[in-house]
Coordinates of C-alpha atoms in Angstrom, one line a residue:
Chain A
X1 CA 35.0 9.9 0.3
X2 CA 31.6 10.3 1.3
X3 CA 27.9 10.4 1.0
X4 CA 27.2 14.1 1.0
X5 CA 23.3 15.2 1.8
X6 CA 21.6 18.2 -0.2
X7 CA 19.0 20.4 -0.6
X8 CA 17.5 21.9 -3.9
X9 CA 14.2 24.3 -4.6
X10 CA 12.7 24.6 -7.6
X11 CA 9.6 26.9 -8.8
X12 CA 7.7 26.7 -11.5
X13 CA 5.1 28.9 -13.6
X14 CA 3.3 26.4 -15.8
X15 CA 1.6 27.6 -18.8
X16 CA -1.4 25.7 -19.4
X17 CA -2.2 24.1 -22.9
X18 CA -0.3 25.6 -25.7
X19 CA 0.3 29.6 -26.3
X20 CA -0.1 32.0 -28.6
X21 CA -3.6 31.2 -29.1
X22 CA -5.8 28.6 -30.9
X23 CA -5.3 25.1 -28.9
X24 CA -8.9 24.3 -29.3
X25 CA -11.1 21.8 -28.3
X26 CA -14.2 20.7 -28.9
X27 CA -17.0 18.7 -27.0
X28 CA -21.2 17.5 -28.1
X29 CA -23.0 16.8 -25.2
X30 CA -26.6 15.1 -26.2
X31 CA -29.1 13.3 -24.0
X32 CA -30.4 9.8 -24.8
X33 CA -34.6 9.1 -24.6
X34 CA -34.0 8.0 -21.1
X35 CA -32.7 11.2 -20.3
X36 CA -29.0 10.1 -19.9
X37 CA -26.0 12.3 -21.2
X38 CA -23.1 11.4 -23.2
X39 CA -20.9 13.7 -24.0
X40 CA -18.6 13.0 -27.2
X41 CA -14.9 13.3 -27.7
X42 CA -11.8 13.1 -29.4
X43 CA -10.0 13.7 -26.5
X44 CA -8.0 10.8 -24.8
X45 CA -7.9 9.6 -21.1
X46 CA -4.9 7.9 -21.4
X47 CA -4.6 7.3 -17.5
X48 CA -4.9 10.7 -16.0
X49 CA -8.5 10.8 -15.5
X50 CA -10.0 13.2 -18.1
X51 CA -13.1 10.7 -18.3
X52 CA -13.8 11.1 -14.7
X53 CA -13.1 14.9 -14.4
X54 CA -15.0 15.5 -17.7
X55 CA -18.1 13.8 -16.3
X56 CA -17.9 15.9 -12.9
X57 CA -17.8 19.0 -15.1
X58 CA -21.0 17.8 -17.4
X59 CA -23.2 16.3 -14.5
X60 CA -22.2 20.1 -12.7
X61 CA -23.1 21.9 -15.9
X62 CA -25.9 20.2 -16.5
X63 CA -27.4 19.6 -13.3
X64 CA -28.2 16.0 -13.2
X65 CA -26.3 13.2 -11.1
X66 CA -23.0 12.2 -12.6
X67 CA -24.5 9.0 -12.5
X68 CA -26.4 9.9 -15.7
X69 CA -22.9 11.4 -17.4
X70 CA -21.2 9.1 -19.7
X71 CA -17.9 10.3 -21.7
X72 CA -16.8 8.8 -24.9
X73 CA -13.2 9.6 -25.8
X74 CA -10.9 8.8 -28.1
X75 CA -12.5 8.7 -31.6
X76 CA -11.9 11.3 -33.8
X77 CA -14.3 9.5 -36.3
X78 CA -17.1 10.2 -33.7
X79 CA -15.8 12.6 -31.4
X80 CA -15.8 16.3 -32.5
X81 CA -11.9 17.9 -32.9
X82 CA -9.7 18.1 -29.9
X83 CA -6.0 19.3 -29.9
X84 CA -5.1 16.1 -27.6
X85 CA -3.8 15.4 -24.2
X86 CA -0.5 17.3 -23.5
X87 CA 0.8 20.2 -22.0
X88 CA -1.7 20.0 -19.0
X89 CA -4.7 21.1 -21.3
X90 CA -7.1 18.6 -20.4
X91 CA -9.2 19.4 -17.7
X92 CA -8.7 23.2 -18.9
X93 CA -9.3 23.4 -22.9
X94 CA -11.9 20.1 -22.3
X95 CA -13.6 21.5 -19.6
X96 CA -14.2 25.0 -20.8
X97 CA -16.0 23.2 -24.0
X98 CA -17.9 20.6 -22.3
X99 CA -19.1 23.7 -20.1
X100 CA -20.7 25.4 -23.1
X101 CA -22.1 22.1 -24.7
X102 CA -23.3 21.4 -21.3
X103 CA -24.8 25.1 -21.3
X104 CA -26.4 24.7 -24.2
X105 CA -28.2 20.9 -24.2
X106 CA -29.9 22.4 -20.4
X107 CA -31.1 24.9 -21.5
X108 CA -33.2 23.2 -24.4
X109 CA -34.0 20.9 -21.5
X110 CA -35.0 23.5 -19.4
X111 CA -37.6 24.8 -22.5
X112 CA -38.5 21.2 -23.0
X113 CA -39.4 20.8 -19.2
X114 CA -41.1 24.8 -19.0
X115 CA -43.6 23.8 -22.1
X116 CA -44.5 20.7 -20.1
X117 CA -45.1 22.6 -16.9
X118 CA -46.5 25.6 -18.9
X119 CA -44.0 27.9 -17.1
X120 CA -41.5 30.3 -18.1
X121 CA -38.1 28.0 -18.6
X122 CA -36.0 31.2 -17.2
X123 CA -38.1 30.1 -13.7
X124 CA -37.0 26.8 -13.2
X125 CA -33.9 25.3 -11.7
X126 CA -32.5 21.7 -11.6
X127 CA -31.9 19.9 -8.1
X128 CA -29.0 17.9 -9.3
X129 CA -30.8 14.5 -8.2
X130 CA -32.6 14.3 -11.7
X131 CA -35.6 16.7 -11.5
X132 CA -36.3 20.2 -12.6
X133 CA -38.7 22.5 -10.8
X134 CA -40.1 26.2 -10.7
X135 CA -38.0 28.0 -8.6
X136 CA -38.9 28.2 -4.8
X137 CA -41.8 25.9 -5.6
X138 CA -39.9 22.1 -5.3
X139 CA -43.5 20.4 -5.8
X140 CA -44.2 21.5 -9.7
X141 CA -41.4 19.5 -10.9
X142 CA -40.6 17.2 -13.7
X143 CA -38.2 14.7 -14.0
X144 CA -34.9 15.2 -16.3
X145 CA -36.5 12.0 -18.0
X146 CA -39.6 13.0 -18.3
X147 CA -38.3 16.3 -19.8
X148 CA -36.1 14.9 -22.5
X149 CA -38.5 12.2 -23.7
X150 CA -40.9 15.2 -23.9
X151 CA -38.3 17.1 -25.8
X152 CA -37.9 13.7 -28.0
X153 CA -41.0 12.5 -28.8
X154 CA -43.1 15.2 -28.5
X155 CA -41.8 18.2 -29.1
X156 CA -39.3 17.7 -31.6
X157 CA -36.3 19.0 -29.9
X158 CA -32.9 17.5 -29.9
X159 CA -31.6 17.8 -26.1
X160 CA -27.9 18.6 -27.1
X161 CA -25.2 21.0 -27.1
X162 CA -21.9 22.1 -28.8
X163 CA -18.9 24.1 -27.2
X164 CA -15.5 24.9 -28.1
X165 CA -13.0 26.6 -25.9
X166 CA -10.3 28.2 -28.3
X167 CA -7.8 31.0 -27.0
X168 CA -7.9 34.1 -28.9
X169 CA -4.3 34.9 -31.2
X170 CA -2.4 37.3 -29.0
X171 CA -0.1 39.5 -31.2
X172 CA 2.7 41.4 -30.0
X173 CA 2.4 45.5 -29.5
X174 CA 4.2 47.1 -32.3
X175 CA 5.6 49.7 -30.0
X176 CA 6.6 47.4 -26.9
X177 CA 6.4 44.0 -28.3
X178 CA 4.4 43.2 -25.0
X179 CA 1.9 40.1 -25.6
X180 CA 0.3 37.9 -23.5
X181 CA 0.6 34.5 -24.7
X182 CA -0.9 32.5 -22.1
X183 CA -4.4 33.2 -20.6
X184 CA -3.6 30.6 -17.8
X185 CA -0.6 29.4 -15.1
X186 CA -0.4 26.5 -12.8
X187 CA 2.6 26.9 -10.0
X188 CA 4.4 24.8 -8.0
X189 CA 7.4 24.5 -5.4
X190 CA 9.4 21.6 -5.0
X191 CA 12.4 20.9 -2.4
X192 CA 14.5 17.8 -3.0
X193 CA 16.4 16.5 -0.6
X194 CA 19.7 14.0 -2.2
X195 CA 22.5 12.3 -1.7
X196 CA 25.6 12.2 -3.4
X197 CA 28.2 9.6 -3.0
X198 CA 31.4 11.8 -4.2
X199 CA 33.2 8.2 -4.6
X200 CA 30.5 6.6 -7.7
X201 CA 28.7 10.3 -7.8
X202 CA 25.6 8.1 -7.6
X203 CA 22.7 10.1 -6.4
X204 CA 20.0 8.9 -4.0
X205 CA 16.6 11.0 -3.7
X206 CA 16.0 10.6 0.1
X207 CA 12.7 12.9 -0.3
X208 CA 10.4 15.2 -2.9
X209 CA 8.4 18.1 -1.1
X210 CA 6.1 20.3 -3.1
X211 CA 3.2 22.8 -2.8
X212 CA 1.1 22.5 -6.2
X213 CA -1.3 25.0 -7.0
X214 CA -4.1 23.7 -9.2
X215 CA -6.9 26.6 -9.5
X216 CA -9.7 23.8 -8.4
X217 CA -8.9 20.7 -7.9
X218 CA -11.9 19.3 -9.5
X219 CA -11.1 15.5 -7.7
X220 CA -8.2 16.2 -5.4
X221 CA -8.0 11.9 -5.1
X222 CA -6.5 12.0 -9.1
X223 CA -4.9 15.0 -8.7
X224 CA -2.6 13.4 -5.9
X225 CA -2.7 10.7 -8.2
X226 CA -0.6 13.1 -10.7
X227 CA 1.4 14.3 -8.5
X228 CA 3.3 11.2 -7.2
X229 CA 3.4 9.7 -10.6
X230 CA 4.5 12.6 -11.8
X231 CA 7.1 13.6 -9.2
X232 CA 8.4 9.9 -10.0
X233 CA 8.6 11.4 -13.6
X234 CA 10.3 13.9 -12.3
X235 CA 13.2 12.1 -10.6
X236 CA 13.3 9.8 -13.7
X237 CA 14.2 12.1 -16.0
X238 CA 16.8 13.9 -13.7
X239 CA 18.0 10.9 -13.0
X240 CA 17.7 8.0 -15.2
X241 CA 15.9 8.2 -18.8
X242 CA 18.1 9.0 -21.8
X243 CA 17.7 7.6 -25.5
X244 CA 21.2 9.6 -26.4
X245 CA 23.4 9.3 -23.5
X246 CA 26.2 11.2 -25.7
X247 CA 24.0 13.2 -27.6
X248 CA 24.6 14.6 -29.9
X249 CA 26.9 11.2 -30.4
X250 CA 24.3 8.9 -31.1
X251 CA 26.1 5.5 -29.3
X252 CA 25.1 3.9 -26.7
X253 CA 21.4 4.4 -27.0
X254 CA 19.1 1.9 -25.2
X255 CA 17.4 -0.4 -27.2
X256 CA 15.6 -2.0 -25.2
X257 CA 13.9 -1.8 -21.0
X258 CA 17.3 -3.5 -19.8
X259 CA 19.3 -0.4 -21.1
X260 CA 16.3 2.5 -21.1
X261 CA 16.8 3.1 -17.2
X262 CA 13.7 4.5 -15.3
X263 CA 14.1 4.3 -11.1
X264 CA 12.2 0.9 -10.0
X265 CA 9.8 0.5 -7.3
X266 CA 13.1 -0.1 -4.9
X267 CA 14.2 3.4 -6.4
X268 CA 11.6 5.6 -5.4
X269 CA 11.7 8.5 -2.3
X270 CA 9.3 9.8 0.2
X271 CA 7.0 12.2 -1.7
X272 CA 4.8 14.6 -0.1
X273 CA 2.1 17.5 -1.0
X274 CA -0.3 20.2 -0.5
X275 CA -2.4 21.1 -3.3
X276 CA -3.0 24.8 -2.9
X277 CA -6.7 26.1 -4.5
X278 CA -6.8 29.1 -6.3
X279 CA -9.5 29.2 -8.8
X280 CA -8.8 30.2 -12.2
X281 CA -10.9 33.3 -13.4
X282 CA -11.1 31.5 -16.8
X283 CA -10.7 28.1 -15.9
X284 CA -14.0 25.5 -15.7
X285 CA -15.1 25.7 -12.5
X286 CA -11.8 27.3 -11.7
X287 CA -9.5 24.1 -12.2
X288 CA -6.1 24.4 -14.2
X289 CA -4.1 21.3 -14.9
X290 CA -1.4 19.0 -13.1
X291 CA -0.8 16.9 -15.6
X292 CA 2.7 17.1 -17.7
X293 CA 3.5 20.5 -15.2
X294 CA 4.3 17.5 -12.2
X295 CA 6.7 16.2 -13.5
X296 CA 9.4 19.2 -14.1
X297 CA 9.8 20.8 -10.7
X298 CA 11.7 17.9 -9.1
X299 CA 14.5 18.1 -11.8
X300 CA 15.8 21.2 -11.3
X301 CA 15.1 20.9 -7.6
X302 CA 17.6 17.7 -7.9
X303 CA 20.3 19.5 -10.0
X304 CA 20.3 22.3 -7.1
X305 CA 20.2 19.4 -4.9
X306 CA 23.2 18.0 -5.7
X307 CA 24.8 21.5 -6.4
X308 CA 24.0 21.9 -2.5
X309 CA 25.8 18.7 -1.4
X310 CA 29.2 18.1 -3.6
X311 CA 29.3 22.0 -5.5
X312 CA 29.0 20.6 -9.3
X313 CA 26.6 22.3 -11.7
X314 CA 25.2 19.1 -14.1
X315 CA 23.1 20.9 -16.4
X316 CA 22.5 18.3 -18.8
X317 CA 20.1 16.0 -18.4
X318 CA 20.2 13.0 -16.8
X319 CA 22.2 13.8 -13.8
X320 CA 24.2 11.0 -14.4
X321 CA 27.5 9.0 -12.1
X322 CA 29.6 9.7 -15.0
X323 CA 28.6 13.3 -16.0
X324 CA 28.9 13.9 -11.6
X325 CA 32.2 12.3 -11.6
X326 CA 33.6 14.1 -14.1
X327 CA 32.8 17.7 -12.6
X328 CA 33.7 16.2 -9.6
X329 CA 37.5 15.3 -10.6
X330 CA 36.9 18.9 -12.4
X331 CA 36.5 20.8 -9.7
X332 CA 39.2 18.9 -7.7
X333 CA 36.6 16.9 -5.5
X334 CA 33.1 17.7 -3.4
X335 CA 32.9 21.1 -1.6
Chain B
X1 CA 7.8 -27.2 -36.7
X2 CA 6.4 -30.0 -34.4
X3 CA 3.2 -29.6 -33.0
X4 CA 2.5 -31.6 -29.6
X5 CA -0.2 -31.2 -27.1
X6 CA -1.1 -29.8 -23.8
X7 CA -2.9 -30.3 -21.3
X8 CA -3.4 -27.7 -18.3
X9 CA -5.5 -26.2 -16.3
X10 CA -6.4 -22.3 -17.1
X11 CA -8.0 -20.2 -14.2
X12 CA -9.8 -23.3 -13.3
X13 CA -10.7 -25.1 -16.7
X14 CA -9.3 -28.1 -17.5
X15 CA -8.0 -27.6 -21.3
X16 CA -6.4 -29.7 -24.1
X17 CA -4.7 -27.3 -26.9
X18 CA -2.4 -28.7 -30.3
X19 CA 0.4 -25.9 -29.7
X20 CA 3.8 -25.4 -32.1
X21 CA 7.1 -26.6 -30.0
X22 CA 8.4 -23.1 -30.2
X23 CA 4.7 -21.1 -29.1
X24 CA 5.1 -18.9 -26.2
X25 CA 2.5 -19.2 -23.4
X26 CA 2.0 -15.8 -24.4
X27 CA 0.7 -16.2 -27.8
X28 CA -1.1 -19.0 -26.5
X29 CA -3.3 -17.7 -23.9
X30 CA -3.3 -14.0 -25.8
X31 CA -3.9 -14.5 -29.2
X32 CA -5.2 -18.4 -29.7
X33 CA -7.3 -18.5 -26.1
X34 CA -8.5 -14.8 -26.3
X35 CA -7.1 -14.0 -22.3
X36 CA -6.3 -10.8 -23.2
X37 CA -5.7 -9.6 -19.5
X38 CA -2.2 -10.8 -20.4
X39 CA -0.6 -8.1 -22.0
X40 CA 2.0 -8.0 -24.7
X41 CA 4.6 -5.6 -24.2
X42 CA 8.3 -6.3 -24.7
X43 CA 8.2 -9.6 -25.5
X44 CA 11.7 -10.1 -24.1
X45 CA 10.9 -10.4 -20.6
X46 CA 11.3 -7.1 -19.5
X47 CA 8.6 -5.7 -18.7
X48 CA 6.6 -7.7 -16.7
X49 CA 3.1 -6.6 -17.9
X50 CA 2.1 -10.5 -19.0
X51 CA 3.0 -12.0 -15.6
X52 CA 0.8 -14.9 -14.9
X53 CA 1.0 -17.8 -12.7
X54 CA 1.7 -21.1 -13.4
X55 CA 1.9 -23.7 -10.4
X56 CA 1.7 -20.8 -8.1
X57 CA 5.2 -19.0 -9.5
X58 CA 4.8 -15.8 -11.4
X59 CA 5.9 -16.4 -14.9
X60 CA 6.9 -14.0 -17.7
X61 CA 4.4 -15.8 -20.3
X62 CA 6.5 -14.0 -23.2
X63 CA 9.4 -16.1 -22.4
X64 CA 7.7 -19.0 -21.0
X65 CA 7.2 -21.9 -24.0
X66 CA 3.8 -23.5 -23.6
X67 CA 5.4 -26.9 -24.1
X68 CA 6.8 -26.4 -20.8
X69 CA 3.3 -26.1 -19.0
X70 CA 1.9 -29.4 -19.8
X71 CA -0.1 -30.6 -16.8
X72 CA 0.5 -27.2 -14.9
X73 CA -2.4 -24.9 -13.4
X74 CA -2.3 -21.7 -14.9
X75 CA -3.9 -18.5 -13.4
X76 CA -3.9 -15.1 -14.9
X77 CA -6.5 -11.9 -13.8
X78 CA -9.3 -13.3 -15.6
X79 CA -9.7 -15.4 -12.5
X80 CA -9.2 -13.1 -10.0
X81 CA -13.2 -11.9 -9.6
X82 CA -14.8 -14.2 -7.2
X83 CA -18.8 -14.7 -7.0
X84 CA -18.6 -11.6 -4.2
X85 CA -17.1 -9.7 -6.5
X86 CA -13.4 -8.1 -6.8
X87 CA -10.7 -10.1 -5.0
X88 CA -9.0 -8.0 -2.5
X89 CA -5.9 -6.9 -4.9
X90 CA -8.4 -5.5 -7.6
X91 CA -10.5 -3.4 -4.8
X92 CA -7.3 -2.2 -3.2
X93 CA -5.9 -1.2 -6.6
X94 CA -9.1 0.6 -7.0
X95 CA -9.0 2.2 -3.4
X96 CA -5.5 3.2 -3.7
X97 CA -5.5 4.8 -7.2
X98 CA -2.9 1.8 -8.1
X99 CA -3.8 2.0 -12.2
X100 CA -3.4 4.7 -14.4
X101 CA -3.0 3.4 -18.0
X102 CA -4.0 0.0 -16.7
X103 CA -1.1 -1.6 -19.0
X104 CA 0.9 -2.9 -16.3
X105 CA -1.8 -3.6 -14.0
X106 CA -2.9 -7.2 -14.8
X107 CA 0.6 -7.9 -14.7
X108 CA 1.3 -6.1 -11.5
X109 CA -2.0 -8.2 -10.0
X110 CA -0.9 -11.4 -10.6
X111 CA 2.5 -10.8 -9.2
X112 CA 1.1 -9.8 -6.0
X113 CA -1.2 -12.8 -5.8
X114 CA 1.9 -14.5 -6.2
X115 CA 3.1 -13.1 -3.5
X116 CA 0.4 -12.9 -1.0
X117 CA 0.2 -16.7 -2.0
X118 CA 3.1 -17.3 -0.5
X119 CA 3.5 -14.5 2.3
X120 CA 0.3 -13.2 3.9
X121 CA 2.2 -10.8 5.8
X122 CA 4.7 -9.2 3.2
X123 CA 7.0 -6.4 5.0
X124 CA 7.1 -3.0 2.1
X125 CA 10.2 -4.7 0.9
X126 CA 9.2 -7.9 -0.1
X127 CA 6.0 -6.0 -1.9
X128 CA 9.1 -3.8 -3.8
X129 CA 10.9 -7.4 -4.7
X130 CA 8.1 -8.7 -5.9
X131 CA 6.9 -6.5 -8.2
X132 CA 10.4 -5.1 -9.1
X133 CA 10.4 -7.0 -12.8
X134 CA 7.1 -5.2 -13.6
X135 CA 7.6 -1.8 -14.9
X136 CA 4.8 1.1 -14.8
X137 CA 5.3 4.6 -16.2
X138 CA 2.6 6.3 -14.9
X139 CA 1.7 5.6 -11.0
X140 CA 5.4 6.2 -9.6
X141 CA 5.1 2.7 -7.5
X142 CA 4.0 4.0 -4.4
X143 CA 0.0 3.6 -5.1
X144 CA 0.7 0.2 -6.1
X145 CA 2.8 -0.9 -3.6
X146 CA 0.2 0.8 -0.9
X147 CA -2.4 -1.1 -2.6
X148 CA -0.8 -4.5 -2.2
X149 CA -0.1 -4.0 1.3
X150 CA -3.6 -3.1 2.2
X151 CA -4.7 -6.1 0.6
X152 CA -2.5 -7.9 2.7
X153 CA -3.8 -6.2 5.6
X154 CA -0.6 -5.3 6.2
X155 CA -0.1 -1.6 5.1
X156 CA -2.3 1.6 6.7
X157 CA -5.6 2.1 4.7
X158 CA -5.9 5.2 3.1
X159 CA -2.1 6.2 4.0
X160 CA -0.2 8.3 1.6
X161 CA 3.7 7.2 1.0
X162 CA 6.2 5.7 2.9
X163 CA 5.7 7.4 6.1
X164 CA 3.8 9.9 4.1
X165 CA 0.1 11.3 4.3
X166 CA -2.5 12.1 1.8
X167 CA -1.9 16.0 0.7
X168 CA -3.3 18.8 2.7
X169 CA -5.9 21.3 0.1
X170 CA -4.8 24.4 1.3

């Protein structure tokens, strides 16, 4: 009887957003008299960060200081439609459309701003500090707030913009039934390194190690932020979290957090990363998505893992004593 | 059912409250007082996410009767601002990317003030006892237990994981 170390890879090809087509969303992006954005939303930040990494993608599109960005999610009273926040889609489906929104509300900025300086709007640029100016010539400038009260109150323009990002229907080849269903893949590597105690077949993660590759990552800080809370995920649901232990037998279901297991903060294992860039040609500013895709890897990592250490395929989820012990005694003991 | 009355002290205000025998210092200070940084989650106790303190112990305010806090000093993270600003916890939860949802994370703060209360210099384990009744689904622990020791000033700044390092972009 022993504890018995192992070592498990895992890859994964992560299709972001759904497939097939459609998975739209949808963002407005208007300026205030002050010459503030806001840019409005159905989508949700539930934690992850879209807020953030929507207003770096608005501020970039725009060309004003993200300072002047502010992003209002969650109300699908006010906000225009968005599919929601799964399935890694945020940053990609949300960005895309804030993108074209963005697009569109500068450039009736930059016709606001060219009728104030009496220049051609297709000569001036932005300077990302919150002035616009003829191109090579920094001194003939207006401010971003200058130009949309202009726009306002003189001019009768409404500095705003609309965009959508929606992926066309792919339909299979009536000869080869060859489609192409996703337009966009995150990938990952993970190696998890376990123990398995062949006497309780209780498994310890003693590490997580994975490579991610993001496209961009538009803020690398929440991206690492995804990735240990999602490799924790990861380990969870390899490891712990079941509402139907004996599915399809329906007993002994958790009711409540004393019988739902998840790993506690005594529970959790080395983690470490490299986030690998790789722009995404269709991709907003070339970022993809880490959000649900981080927490898959580690699991089959961990069933290889322990594969690696005592010789017993578990592949049911969660990887649990029991279900161990019993391919244990199965196989006639850990080899 | 009886009604009696209390007197405490909440995050620094002396108040006097007519409470039912069986209220929960939860309902109290939630729904009758408006101190909504407590958070109601399980209401059994599990989950950690309306830990306050009371006499300088965190309490599980779901489980807690208010008839049992009569002349205690209750805290919870509506006092944790000072006139500079953020108290340490909240600015090393900030720095360390400690909240995700932010349902725990009220709950998670005043178990660590708790803690640093009574041990300055907490070693990673006593960090991982004491917030080991408070549950959070999104961060994975490590940012949170990173963030308590920096505001200790215990734990490396900046550092990644146990042992670990923030990742390379390749």
């Amino acid at each position: 009887m022993a504890r018995r170390r192992g070592r498990g890879i895992a890859s994964v090809n992560y299709p972001i957003g759904m497939n097939l087509g459609g998975d739209p969303s949808q963002a407005l992006v208007h300026s205030n008299p002050g010459g503030k954005f806001t840019v409005a939303l159905s989508s949700i930040d539930l934690g992850q960060g879209m807020k953030s990494v929507v207003r770096q993608i608005c501020a970039e599109a725009l060309g004003v200081p993200v300072e002047d960005v502010f992003v209002d999610t969650a109300d699908s009273d006010t906000g225009p439609h968005c599919m929601g926040s799964f399935a890694s889609r945020g940053t990609h489906r949300v960005g895309n459309a804030v993108i074209a929104a963005a697009e569109e509300a500068r450039g009736v900025l930059l016709e606001a701003a060219a009728e104030k300086l009496e220049v051609d709007a297709a000569d001036l640029v932005t300077d990302g500090r919150g002035n616009i100016h003829v191109r090579g010539a920094p001194s003939r400038l207006i401010t971003v707030a200058d130009a949309s009260a202009a726009a306002q109150f003189e001019q009768g323009r409404t500095v705003s913009g609309r965009g959508i990002f929606l992926v066309p229907m792919s339909t299979p080849d009536p000869e080869t039934g060859a489609m192409d269903p996703v337009t966009c893949y995150a990938h990952a590597c993970t190696v998890a390194e376990v123990e398995v105690d062949d006497e309780t077949g209780e498994v310890e993660v003693i590490s997580i190690e994975a490579a991610y590759e993001v496209g961009r990552a538009m803020n690398p800080r929440l991206v690492e932020q995804q990735l240990v809370g999602g490799g924790w995920m990861g380990m969870s649901h390899a490891l712990w979290e079941t509402t139907e232990p004996y599915y399809p037998d329906r007993s002994h279901g958790p009711t409540d957090f004393n019988q739902y297991l998840m790993p506690g903060p005594g529970d959790i294992c080395e983690q470490r990363f490299t986030i690998l860039e790789r722009p995404a040609p269709d991709g907003p500013y070339g970022g993809k998505g880490v959000g649900e895709m981080c927490s898959t890897p580690p699991i089959p990592a961990i069933a290889n893992a322990i594969f690696d250490a005592v010789g017993v395929r578990i592949d049911e989820m969660p990887f649990t004593p029991e279900k161990i012990l019993r391919a244990l005694k199965e196989q006639g003991g850990a080899r | 059912m009886s009604h009696v009355t209390l007197d405490f002290r909440l995050n620094g205000t002396g108040r006097t409250e007519l409470i039912a025998g069986g209220e929960t210092l939860l309902s109290l200070l939630r729904h009758r007082l408006d101190t909504t940084s407590i958070k109601q989650g399980c209401r059994q106790g599990t989950c950690g996410s309306c830990t306050v303190i009371v006499d300088g112990e965190p309490r599980l305010a779901c489980i807690t009767l208010a008839a049992t806090c009569d002349g205690c000093t209750i805290e919870t993270a509506e006092s944790l601002p000072g006139p500079g600003g953020l108290h340490p916890l909240q600015q090393a939860f900030m720095d360390h990317f400690a909240a995700q949802c932010g349902f725990c994370t009220t709950g998670m703060l005043m178990a660590a003030k708790a803690l640093l209360a009574a041990n300055p210099s907490p070693t990673r384990e006593d960090v991982v006892d004491a917030i080991s009744g408070n549950i959070c689904r999104c961060t994975g622990y490590q940012p949170i237990i990173e963030a308590v020791l920096a505001a200790a000033g215990a734990g490396p700044s900046g550092a990644g994981q146990p042992g670990g390092s923030r990742p390379g972009v390749v």
